[in-house]
Amino acid sequence: MKQFTYTVTDPVGIHARPAGLLVKEIKNYTSTVMIAKDDKSVNALKLMALMGMGIKCGDTVTVSVEGANEEADAAAIEAFFKANL
């Protein structure tokens, strides 16, 4: 399993639009992606669960990537976070 932490810089956090973009991006990978904040963790493919986490600007999340291509998938997902969130 690969993990990285990311501090959200989007001024409005992970609300509907960026959450939708994230889910769409995650669908391109074969690995299972989980996003955790505090003591709550959700599958990154679950749009409503992701939005329900209430991730705001300045919040730090931990992203876990597990699967056959986890190295490449984690690197690509981290790049997506940096570019979009």
Tab-separated table of C-alpha atoms in Angstrom:
chain	number	residue	atom	x	y	z
A	1	MET	CA	0.000	0.000	0.000
A	2	LYS	CA	1.196	3.509	-0.883
A	3	GLN	CA	0.135	6.517	1.161
A	4	PHE	CA	0.592	10.252	0.960
A	5	THR	CA	-0.782	13.201	2.863
A	6	TYR	CA	-2.080	16.323	1.224
A	7	THR	CA	-3.260	19.663	2.601
A	8	VAL	CA	-6.193	20.953	0.566
A	9	THR	CA	-5.497	24.368	-0.981
A	10	ASP	CA	-8.745	24.840	-2.949
A	11	PRO	CA	-10.450	27.834	-1.273
A	12	VAL	CA	-13.777	25.986	-0.977
A	13	GLY	CA	-12.337	22.569	-0.122
A	14	ILE	CA	-13.601	19.331	-1.657
A	15	HIS	CA	-17.204	20.233	-2.462
A	16	ALA	CA	-19.377	18.958	-5.336
A	17	ARG	CA	-17.330	20.042	-8.369
A	18	PRO	CA	-13.845	19.030	-7.189
A	19	ALA	CA	-15.222	15.851	-5.592
A	20	GLY	CA	-16.808	14.933	-8.934
A	21	LEU	CA	-13.515	15.585	-10.738
A	22	LEU	CA	-11.680	13.457	-8.186
A	23	VAL	CA	-14.105	10.517	-8.554
A	24	LYS	CA	-13.840	10.768	-12.356
A	25	GLU	CA	-10.023	10.727	-12.095
A	26	ILE	CA	-9.964	7.773	-9.656
A	27	LYS	CA	-12.079	5.697	-12.066
A	28	ASN	CA	-9.078	5.695	-14.440
A	29	TYR	CA	-7.027	3.529	-12.055
A	30	THR	CA	-7.207	-0.118	-11.052
A	31	SER	CA	-6.071	0.452	-7.465
A	32	THR	CA	-8.416	0.935	-4.517
A	33	VAL	CA	-8.153	4.512	-3.244
A	34	MET	CA	-9.205	5.524	0.261
A	35	ILE	CA	-9.230	9.069	1.647
A	36	ALA	CA	-9.008	9.613	5.404
A	37	LYS	CA	-9.479	12.731	7.509
A	38	ASP	CA	-9.235	12.566	11.297
A	39	ASP	CA	-10.810	9.191	12.197
A	40	LYS	CA	-13.058	8.898	9.121
A	41	SER	CA	-12.097	7.044	5.943
A	42	VAL	CA	-14.050	6.646	2.687
A	43	ASN	CA	-13.595	5.008	-0.695
A	44	ALA	CA	-12.633	7.781	-3.126
A	45	LEU	CA	-15.119	6.445	-5.694
A	46	LYS	CA	-18.085	7.224	-3.417
A	47	LEU	CA	-19.027	10.807	-4.314
A	48	MET	CA	-21.586	11.376	-1.553
A	49	ALA	CA	-19.334	9.853	1.129
A	50	LEU	CA	-16.451	12.027	-0.068
A	51	MET	CA	-18.552	15.194	0.068
A	52	GLY	CA	-19.915	14.111	3.457
A	53	MET	CA	-16.429	14.269	4.960
A	54	GLY	CA	-16.622	18.077	4.883
A	55	ILE	CA	-13.026	18.575	3.746
A	56	LYS	CA	-12.247	22.297	3.794
A	57	CYS	CA	-9.323	24.434	2.674
A	58	GLY	CA	-6.400	23.815	5.016
A	59	ASP	CA	-7.530	20.308	6.030
A	60	THR	CA	-4.950	17.548	5.694
A	61	VAL	CA	-6.078	14.222	4.261
A	62	THR	CA	-4.295	10.891	3.960
A	63	VAL	CA	-4.695	9.090	0.649
A	64	SER	CA	-4.101	5.320	0.577
A	65	VAL	CA	-3.635	3.514	-2.738
A	66	GLU	CA	-3.610	-0.277	-2.866
A	67	GLY	CA	-3.465	-2.553	-5.884
A	68	ALA	CA	-1.311	-4.073	-8.580
A	69	ASN	CA	-0.306	-0.671	-10.008
A	70	GLU	CA	-0.242	1.232	-6.721
A	71	GLU	CA	3.140	2.917	-7.346
A	72	ALA	CA	2.133	4.520	-10.635
A	73	ASP	CA	-1.458	5.139	-9.535
A	74	ALA	CA	-0.373	6.862	-6.303
A	75	ALA	CA	2.026	9.137	-8.188
A	76	ALA	CA	-0.652	10.095	-10.723
A	77	ILE	CA	-3.282	10.679	-8.034
A	78	GLU	CA	-0.891	12.820	-5.994
A	79	ALA	CA	-0.169	14.905	-9.108
A	80	PHE	CA	-3.947	15.319	-9.618
A	81	PHE	CA	-4.362	16.510	-6.034
A	82	LYS	CA	-1.583	19.078	-6.456
A	83	ALA	CA	-3.011	20.368	-9.730
A	84	ASN	CA	-6.698	20.459	-8.783
A	85	LEU	CA	-7.260	20.430	-5.036
